[in-house]
Amino acid sequence: MSSNFINALLLQSGYNAALVAIGATLLGIAAGSGGTFLFLRKRALVSDAVAHATLPGVGIAFMLMVAFGGDGRSLIGLLLGSAISAGIGLLIVEWISRRTRLAEDAAIGAVLSVFFGLGIVLLTIIQTMSRGKQAGLEGFLLGSTAGMLFQDAVVIAIGGALSVLAVIMLRRPMTLVAFDPEFAAASGVNVRRIDLAMMGLVMAVTVIGLKLVGLILVVAMLIIPPVTARFWTDRTDHVIWIAGAVGGLSGYIGTALSASAPKMPTGPIIVIVCFALFALSLLLAPNRGVLAAVFRHLRFQRRVHMRQGLLALAHQEQIFDPLTIRVLRRAGLIRADSVATAKGKALASKTLRDEKRWEVARQIHQDDVISGRYDGLTPIEAILTRDEISEIDRHLGPPVPATA
């Protein structure tokens, strides 16, 4: 499997597999970057409604193509039907949320359930047709590339490239609307049109991704990459491109894994890879990751014990807490018998003097600003100027060294 996987990564597994990998990569980039706007706009459920609203269009398109003498398997025809159905679903959600008192999530839930139920009914009817048993439309639920033709792969690749181009062209107004719609409206941006364009982009990504990941799992490709990117940056423009990179990498590696083991479904593998990147980001992100939070807590705990230990040394008190003793010993502030070293005595004297300095600072300034900036752990030099510290020292007199 390893050699097959490497060949798939190098696009050496045949034209179809290479085109599917390229199309999945482009689709992942478009889904990740396009889904960022939904994520920032706090409208992630819209992607779920769009995905489920495509199913009736797939069934109706198949029936119409069969009725006009075709075999119903034309990917372009099926995608066109799903796009029309998804567009109708989007317009219904938008109309309900704007013209009634129902909240948007209620409109989304109604459209999602009704359209998906209608789609299942149509698929059941198709299975009773003479040509329906060979339709293979169930692949649109979870994705399937096993029977994908060369022209189907070309359609997906072109559609993914156009979606990426649309993200590049519309990223500025969509970012502005997603981040601050009130400011966008005040700046002359038509928020409703940009919202519809945003939904249209999501619809396009959803329709193109039906064959690869299916209507159920394509929602994950729209939501997981921007959530993953959010762990790594606070800048909106960076979130867009990191999300696109996560989506593209998921599509590329997922299709390679699927191609190396033909019995493995493409869509679920792509989503699993995407979730693996999310899990790694959750753990390893430098500022928002779990490990970073654990290390911050440990550093804070060490600073607290260091301060309490130094104050105990300054007051010539015995230290009993094992963690405080370990922290002071590792810093070379006490010996093995818990007696303060010269370095420990000097630092203990400074810590005690800083405490007294803060007391005088509160008396001199008599405001909440100084008190609010003091946490007992931040060095006084990081908050007060040298002149302010010199003025405080004149009130305190010369420092008294610790004798512990």
Short mmCIF file of C-alpha atoms in Angstrom, two decimals:
data_model
loop_
_atom_site.label_atom_id
_atom_site.label_comp_id
_atom_site.label_asym_id
_atom_site.label_seq_id
_atom_site.Cartn_x
_atom_site.Cartn_y
_atom_site.Cartn_z
CA MET A 1 0.00 0.00 0.00
CA SER A 2 2.89 2.37 0.71
CA SER A 3 4.19 2.25 -2.87
CA ASN A 4 0.68 2.73 -4.23
CA PHE A 5 0.19 5.66 -1.87
CA ILE A 6 3.44 7.29 -3.01
CA ASN A 7 2.46 6.80 -6.64
CA ALA A 8 -0.92 8.38 -5.94
CA LEU A 9 0.76 11.33 -4.21
CA LEU A 10 3.01 11.78 -7.26
CA LEU A 11 -0.03 11.58 -9.58
CA GLN A 12 1.29 8.37 -11.11
CA SER A 13 -1.85 6.25 -10.65
CA GLY A 14 -3.45 7.08 -13.99
CA TYR A 15 -5.10 10.07 -15.60
CA ASN A 16 -8.41 9.61 -13.82
CA ALA A 17 -6.79 9.33 -10.38
CA ALA A 18 -4.57 12.33 -11.10
CA LEU A 19 -7.52 14.45 -12.23
CA VAL A 20 -9.56 13.38 -9.21
CA ALA A 21 -6.66 14.33 -6.92
CA ILE A 22 -6.28 17.72 -8.61
CA GLY A 23 -10.03 18.30 -8.54
CA ALA A 24 -10.27 17.29 -4.87
CA THR A 25 -7.37 19.60 -4.01
CA LEU A 26 -8.97 22.55 -5.79
CA LEU A 27 -12.33 21.70 -4.26
CA GLY A 28 -10.72 21.53 -0.80
CA ILE A 29 -9.11 24.94 -1.29
CA ALA A 30 -12.40 26.45 -2.40
CA ALA A 31 -14.38 24.73 0.37
CA GLY A 32 -11.96 25.75 3.11
CA SER A 33 -11.57 29.37 2.03
CA GLY A 34 -15.24 29.75 1.07
CA GLY A 35 -16.42 28.15 4.29
CA THR A 36 -14.39 30.71 6.23
CA PHE A 37 -16.89 33.41 5.33
CA LEU A 38 -19.73 31.29 6.69
CA PHE A 39 -17.72 30.62 9.82
CA LEU A 40 -16.98 34.30 10.37
CA ARG A 41 -20.59 35.20 9.54
CA LYS A 42 -21.77 32.60 12.08
CA ARG A 43 -23.94 30.90 9.47
CA ALA A 44 -22.34 27.46 9.38
CA LEU A 45 -25.72 25.70 9.30
CA VAL A 46 -26.45 27.24 5.90
CA SER A 47 -23.97 24.83 4.33
CA ASP A 48 -25.93 21.92 5.81
CA ALA A 49 -29.17 23.23 4.32
CA VAL A 50 -27.53 23.73 0.91
CA ALA A 51 -26.05 20.23 0.94
CA HIS A 52 -29.33 18.51 1.80
CA ALA A 53 -31.27 20.66 -0.65
CA THR A 54 -29.26 19.22 -3.55
CA LEU A 55 -30.71 15.72 -3.25
CA PRO A 56 -34.13 16.38 -4.86
CA GLY A 57 -32.38 18.07 -7.78
CA VAL A 58 -30.24 14.97 -8.35
CA GLY A 59 -33.31 12.74 -8.42
CA ILE A 60 -35.38 15.02 -10.66
CA ALA A 61 -32.44 15.52 -13.06
CA PHE A 62 -32.01 11.75 -13.37
CA MET A 63 -35.71 11.25 -14.08
CA LEU A 64 -35.77 13.99 -16.71
CA MET A 65 -32.69 12.67 -18.51
CA VAL A 66 -34.17 9.16 -18.55
CA ALA A 67 -37.51 10.52 -19.78
CA PHE A 68 -35.78 12.22 -22.73
CA GLY A 69 -33.97 9.04 -23.73
CA GLY A 70 -30.71 9.41 -21.83
CA ASP A 71 -29.24 7.05 -19.25
CA GLY A 72 -29.45 9.63 -16.46
CA ARG A 73 -25.80 9.28 -15.47
CA SER A 74 -24.47 12.50 -17.02
CA LEU A 75 -22.56 14.24 -14.22
CA ILE A 76 -23.14 17.69 -15.74
CA GLY A 77 -26.89 17.07 -15.85
CA LEU A 78 -26.96 15.77 -12.28
CA LEU A 79 -24.88 18.69 -11.02
CA LEU A 80 -27.09 21.16 -12.87
CA GLY A 81 -30.18 19.65 -11.26
CA SER A 82 -28.59 19.72 -7.80
CA ALA A 83 -27.52 23.35 -8.33
CA ILE A 84 -31.07 24.40 -9.24
CA SER A 85 -32.49 22.53 -6.26
CA ALA A 86 -29.90 24.00 -3.88
CA GLY A 87 -30.53 27.49 -5.27
CA ILE A 88 -34.26 27.12 -4.62
CA GLY A 89 -33.52 25.94 -1.09
CA LEU A 90 -31.27 28.95 -0.47
CA LEU A 91 -33.90 31.38 -1.74
CA ILE A 92 -36.53 29.77 0.48
CA VAL A 93 -34.27 30.06 3.54
CA GLU A 94 -33.54 33.69 2.70
CA TRP A 95 -37.22 34.49 2.11
CA ILE A 96 -38.39 32.84 5.33
CA SER A 97 -35.75 34.57 7.46
CA ARG A 98 -36.44 37.98 5.90
CA ARG A 99 -40.23 37.94 5.46
CA THR A 100 -41.38 36.03 8.55
CA ARG A 101 -40.67 36.13 12.25
CA LEU A 102 -38.89 32.79 12.17
CA ALA A 103 -35.19 32.82 12.97
CA GLU A 104 -32.72 31.73 10.32
CA ASP A 105 -31.89 28.48 12.10
CA ALA A 106 -35.59 27.53 12.07
CA ALA A 107 -35.76 28.25 8.33
CA ILE A 108 -32.64 26.20 7.75
CA GLY A 109 -34.04 23.28 9.74
CA ALA A 110 -37.29 23.34 7.80
CA VAL A 111 -35.63 23.48 4.38
CA LEU A 112 -33.02 20.88 5.32
CA SER A 113 -35.53 18.30 6.53
CA VAL A 114 -38.16 18.83 3.81
CA PHE A 115 -35.72 18.82 0.89
CA PHE A 116 -33.77 15.83 2.19
CA GLY A 117 -37.00 13.92 2.81
CA LEU A 118 -38.18 14.71 -0.71
CA GLY A 119 -34.84 13.57 -2.09
CA ILE A 120 -35.04 10.22 -0.29
CA VAL A 121 -38.56 9.70 -1.66
CA LEU A 122 -37.34 10.43 -5.21
CA LEU A 123 -34.40 8.04 -4.83
CA THR A 124 -36.78 5.34 -3.64
CA ILE A 125 -38.96 5.91 -6.71
CA ILE A 126 -35.89 5.82 -8.97
CA GLN A 127 -34.92 2.41 -7.59
CA THR A 128 -38.23 1.03 -8.88
CA MET A 129 -37.55 2.30 -12.40
CA SER A 130 -36.16 -0.03 -15.05
CA ARG A 131 -32.94 1.98 -15.22
CA GLY A 132 -32.95 3.17 -11.63
CA LYS A 133 -31.29 0.11 -10.11
CA GLN A 134 -28.15 0.87 -12.03
CA ALA A 135 -28.28 4.59 -11.36
CA GLY A 136 -25.73 4.59 -8.52
CA LEU A 137 -27.19 7.79 -7.15
CA GLU A 138 -26.50 6.64 -3.61
CA GLY A 139 -22.91 7.67 -4.29
CA PHE A 140 -24.05 11.28 -4.03
CA LEU A 141 -24.82 10.71 -0.34
CA LEU A 142 -21.32 9.75 0.78
CA GLY A 143 -19.31 10.32 -2.39
CA SER A 144 -17.90 7.79 -4.83
CA THR A 145 -15.08 7.94 -7.35
CA ALA A 146 -14.95 4.26 -8.23
CA GLY A 147 -17.08 4.63 -11.37
CA MET A 148 -16.02 8.15 -12.24
CA LEU A 149 -15.34 8.73 -15.91
CA PHE A 150 -12.56 10.86 -17.34
CA GLN A 151 -14.94 13.64 -18.35
CA ASP A 152 -16.45 13.60 -14.85
CA ALA A 153 -13.02 14.19 -13.33
CA VAL A 154 -12.45 17.03 -15.79
CA VAL A 155 -15.75 18.66 -14.76
CA ILE A 156 -14.81 18.45 -11.07
CA ALA A 157 -11.32 19.83 -11.69
CA ILE A 158 -12.63 22.77 -13.75
CA GLY A 159 -15.38 23.45 -11.23
CA GLY A 160 -12.88 23.44 -8.36
CA ALA A 161 -10.59 25.85 -10.23
CA LEU A 162 -13.47 28.24 -10.95
CA SER A 163 -14.53 28.13 -7.30
CA VAL A 164 -11.01 29.02 -6.17
CA LEU A 165 -10.98 31.89 -8.67
CA ALA A 166 -14.33 33.13 -7.29
CA VAL A 167 -12.91 33.13 -3.74
CA ILE A 168 -9.91 35.17 -4.88
CA MET A 169 -12.08 37.72 -6.69
CA LEU A 170 -14.72 38.13 -3.95
CA ARG A 171 -12.62 37.70 -0.83
CA ARG A 172 -12.45 41.42 0.09
CA PRO A 173 -16.18 42.28 0.07
CA MET A 174 -17.11 38.91 1.58
CA THR A 175 -14.52 39.35 4.33
CA LEU A 176 -15.86 42.81 5.11
CA VAL A 177 -19.47 41.58 5.28
CA ALA A 178 -18.55 38.49 7.29
CA PHE A 179 -16.47 40.43 9.80
CA ASP A 180 -18.57 43.59 10.21
CA PRO A 181 -21.79 43.79 8.14
CA GLU A 182 -22.81 47.13 9.70
CA PHE A 183 -19.56 48.79 8.68
CA ALA A 184 -19.82 47.18 5.24
CA ALA A 185 -23.30 48.66 4.78
CA ALA A 186 -22.08 52.08 5.92
CA SER A 187 -19.24 51.82 3.39
CA GLY A 188 -21.68 51.34 0.53
CA VAL A 189 -21.43 47.56 0.20
CA ASN A 190 -24.70 45.81 -0.66
CA VAL A 191 -24.72 43.33 2.21
CA ARG A 192 -27.65 41.31 0.85
CA ARG A 193 -26.00 40.79 -2.53
CA ILE A 194 -22.71 39.81 -0.93
CA ASP A 195 -24.57 37.41 1.35
CA LEU A 196 -26.21 35.83 -1.68
CA ALA A 197 -22.86 35.65 -3.45
CA MET A 198 -21.41 33.99 -0.36
CA MET A 199 -24.23 31.47 -0.35
CA GLY A 200 -23.82 30.98 -4.09
CA LEU A 201 -20.16 30.15 -3.60
CA VAL A 202 -21.03 27.64 -0.90
CA MET A 203 -23.67 26.17 -3.21
CA ALA A 204 -21.14 25.83 -6.03
CA VAL A 205 -18.61 24.10 -3.76
CA THR A 206 -21.34 21.81 -2.45
CA VAL A 207 -22.56 20.84 -5.90
CA ILE A 208 -19.05 20.21 -7.23
CA GLY A 209 -18.18 18.15 -4.17
CA LEU A 210 -21.21 15.85 -4.38
CA LYS A 211 -19.44 13.21 -6.42
CA LEU A 212 -16.26 13.34 -4.33
CA VAL A 213 -17.41 13.59 -0.71
CA GLY A 214 -21.20 13.44 -0.95
CA LEU A 215 -23.86 15.84 0.28
CA ILE A 216 -23.61 14.61 3.87
CA LEU A 217 -19.85 14.97 4.25
CA VAL A 218 -19.30 18.09 2.13
CA VAL A 219 -20.48 20.13 5.11
CA ALA A 220 -17.38 18.98 6.98
CA MET A 221 -15.16 20.33 4.20
CA LEU A 222 -16.81 23.73 4.54
CA ILE A 223 -16.58 23.96 8.35
CA ILE A 224 -13.59 21.97 9.63
CA PRO A 225 -10.83 23.82 7.65
CA PRO A 226 -11.75 27.35 8.87
CA VAL A 227 -12.13 26.08 12.43
CA THR A 228 -8.71 24.47 12.09
CA ALA A 229 -7.19 27.66 10.67
CA ARG A 230 -8.60 29.70 13.55
CA PHE A 231 -6.26 27.86 15.92
CA TRP A 232 -3.22 29.27 14.12
CA THR A 233 -3.99 32.94 13.59
CA ASP A 234 -6.14 35.88 14.62
CA ARG A 235 -6.00 37.65 11.24
CA THR A 236 -9.01 37.20 8.99
CA ASP A 237 -7.07 37.09 5.72
CA HIS A 238 -4.69 34.49 7.14
CA VAL A 239 -7.63 32.35 8.28
CA ILE A 240 -8.96 32.30 4.71
CA TRP A 241 -5.75 31.02 3.15
CA ILE A 242 -4.82 28.63 5.96
CA ALA A 243 -8.32 27.15 5.72
CA GLY A 244 -7.85 26.78 1.97
CA ALA A 245 -4.52 25.04 2.53
CA VAL A 246 -6.06 22.67 5.08
CA GLY A 247 -8.93 21.84 2.73
CA GLY A 248 -6.63 21.37 -0.25
CA LEU A 249 -4.22 19.16 1.69
CA SER A 250 -7.12 17.07 2.99
CA GLY A 251 -8.46 16.55 -0.51
CA TYR A 252 -5.04 15.68 -1.93
CA ILE A 253 -3.99 13.23 0.78
CA GLY A 254 -7.49 11.75 1.06
CA THR A 255 -7.75 10.95 -2.64
CA ALA A 256 -4.23 9.51 -2.58
CA LEU A 257 -5.16 7.20 0.29
CA SER A 258 -8.36 6.20 -1.48
CA ALA A 259 -6.52 5.54 -4.76
CA SER A 260 -3.89 3.41 -3.01
CA ALA A 261 -6.60 1.17 -1.53
CA PRO A 262 -9.50 1.07 -4.03
CA LYS A 263 -11.98 -0.36 -1.52
CA MET A 264 -11.66 2.69 0.71
CA PRO A 265 -14.35 5.36 0.08
CA THR A 266 -12.94 8.68 -1.07
CA GLY A 267 -15.29 11.09 0.69
CA PRO A 268 -15.01 9.69 4.22
CA ILE A 269 -11.23 9.38 3.89
CA ILE A 270 -10.95 13.05 2.87
CA VAL A 271 -13.04 14.09 5.86
CA ILE A 272 -11.01 11.87 8.22
CA VAL A 273 -7.78 13.47 6.98
CA CYS A 274 -9.34 16.89 7.47
CA PHE A 275 -10.33 15.98 11.02
CA ALA A 276 -6.81 14.66 11.69
CA LEU A 277 -5.42 18.08 10.73
CA PHE A 278 -8.00 19.66 13.03
CA ALA A 279 -6.97 17.37 15.91
CA LEU A 280 -3.28 18.19 15.38
CA SER A 281 -4.08 21.90 15.38
CA LEU A 282 -6.19 21.51 18.51
CA LEU A 283 -3.21 19.97 20.26
CA LEU A 284 -0.22 21.77 18.75
CA ALA A 285 -1.32 25.31 17.81
CA PRO A 286 1.13 27.72 19.51
CA ASN A 287 -1.43 30.08 21.05
CA ARG A 288 -4.81 28.34 21.09
CA GLY A 289 -3.78 24.69 21.25
CA VAL A 290 -4.37 22.41 24.22
CA LEU A 291 -0.65 21.83 24.83
CA ALA A 292 0.04 25.56 24.69
CA ALA A 293 -2.69 26.13 27.29
CA VAL A 294 -1.20 23.41 29.50
CA PHE A 295 2.28 24.95 29.24
CA ARG A 296 0.88 28.40 30.03
CA HIS A 297 -0.80 27.01 33.12
CA LEU A 298 2.41 25.29 34.22
CA ARG A 299 4.42 28.49 33.70
CA PHE A 300 1.85 30.49 35.65
CA GLN A 301 1.88 27.91 38.44
CA ARG A 302 5.68 28.05 38.56
CA ARG A 303 5.65 31.87 38.75
CA VAL A 304 3.14 31.80 41.61
CA HIS A 305 5.18 29.28 43.58
CA MET A 306 8.36 31.20 42.84
CA ARG A 307 6.86 34.42 44.19
CA GLN A 308 5.42 32.79 47.29
CA GLY A 309 8.70 31.03 47.95
CA LEU A 310 10.73 34.24 47.62
CA LEU A 311 8.39 36.09 49.96
CA ALA A 312 8.74 33.24 52.46
CA LEU A 313 12.54 33.54 52.23
CA ALA A 314 12.35 37.29 52.70
CA HIS A 315 10.23 36.86 55.84
CA GLN A 316 12.47 34.04 57.09
CA GLU A 317 9.59 31.57 57.04
CA GLN A 318 9.97 27.84 56.56
CA ILE A 319 8.74 26.46 53.23
CA PHE A 320 6.70 23.24 53.33
CA ASP A 321 5.14 23.02 49.87
CA PRO A 322 7.06 20.41 47.79
CA LEU A 323 6.43 22.18 44.46
CA THR A 324 7.66 25.52 45.82
CA ILE A 325 10.81 23.83 47.11
CA ARG A 326 11.44 22.15 43.73
CA VAL A 327 10.93 25.42 41.84
CA LEU A 328 13.37 27.31 44.09
CA ARG A 329 15.96 24.52 43.94
CA ARG A 330 15.84 24.28 40.15
CA ALA A 331 16.36 28.04 39.94
CA GLY A 332 19.35 27.81 42.28
CA LEU A 333 17.70 29.97 44.94
CA ILE A 334 17.94 27.46 47.80
CA ARG A 335 20.29 24.63 48.67
CA ALA A 336 19.37 21.00 49.24
CA ASP A 337 18.76 21.78 52.93
CA SER A 338 16.30 24.58 51.91
CA VAL A 339 18.71 27.34 52.99
CA ALA A 340 18.70 30.35 50.68
CA THR A 341 21.68 30.89 48.42
CA ALA A 342 23.19 34.32 47.82
CA LYS A 343 21.19 34.59 44.62
CA GLY A 344 18.05 33.55 46.48
CA LYS A 345 18.61 36.15 49.22
CA ALA A 346 19.09 38.93 46.67
CA LEU A 347 16.01 38.00 44.68
CA ALA A 348 13.95 37.57 47.87
CA SER A 349 14.93 41.06 49.00
CA LYS A 350 13.93 42.52 45.63
CA THR A 351 10.59 40.67 45.66
CA LEU A 352 9.78 41.98 49.13
CA ARG A 353 10.83 45.48 48.15
CA ASP A 354 8.64 45.34 45.03
CA GLU A 355 5.68 44.46 47.24
CA LYS A 356 6.36 47.54 49.36
CA ARG A 357 6.84 49.62 46.21
CA TRP A 358 3.36 48.66 45.02
CA GLU A 359 1.90 49.70 48.37
CA VAL A 360 3.49 53.13 48.05
CA ALA A 361 2.45 53.37 44.38
CA ARG A 362 -1.18 52.91 45.36
CA GLN A 363 -0.87 55.66 47.98
CA ILE A 364 0.83 58.08 45.56
CA HIS A 365 -1.45 57.55 42.56
CA GLN A 366 -4.64 56.64 44.43
CA ASP A 367 -6.43 55.31 41.35
CA ASP A 368 -7.62 51.97 40.04
CA VAL A 369 -5.29 52.03 37.05
CA ILE A 370 -2.18 51.18 39.06
CA SER A 371 -4.00 48.60 41.19
CA GLY A 372 -5.51 46.96 38.14
CA ARG A 373 -2.13 46.57 36.46
CA TYR A 374 -0.57 44.80 39.42
CA ASP A 375 -0.94 41.00 39.49
CA GLY A 376 1.87 40.20 41.90
CA LEU A 377 3.81 38.35 39.20
CA THR A 378 4.74 40.98 36.61
CA PRO A 379 8.04 42.76 37.39
CA ILE A 380 7.53 46.33 38.52
CA GLU A 381 9.97 47.51 35.85
CA ALA A 382 7.54 46.30 33.17
CA ILE A 383 4.78 48.62 34.42
CA LEU A 384 6.32 51.68 36.09
CA THR A 385 9.01 53.95 34.66
CA ARG A 386 12.42 54.42 36.25
CA ASP A 387 11.45 57.89 37.47
CA GLU A 388 8.33 56.52 39.13
CA ILE A 389 10.32 53.76 40.83
CA SER A 390 12.96 56.27 42.00
CA GLU A 391 10.24 58.46 43.51
CA ILE A 392 8.79 55.44 45.33
CA ASP A 393 12.25 54.44 46.61
CA ARG A 394 12.70 57.90 48.13
CA HIS A 395 9.63 57.24 50.24
CA LEU A 396 10.81 53.75 51.21
CA GLY A 397 14.43 54.47 52.00
CA PRO A 398 17.36 52.13 51.29
CA PRO A 399 16.60 48.40 50.74
CA VAL A 400 17.10 45.93 53.60
CA PRO A 401 18.84 42.70 52.47
CA ALA A 402 17.29 39.37 53.35
CA THR A 403 19.22 37.38 55.99
CA ALA A 404 17.47 34.01 55.62
#
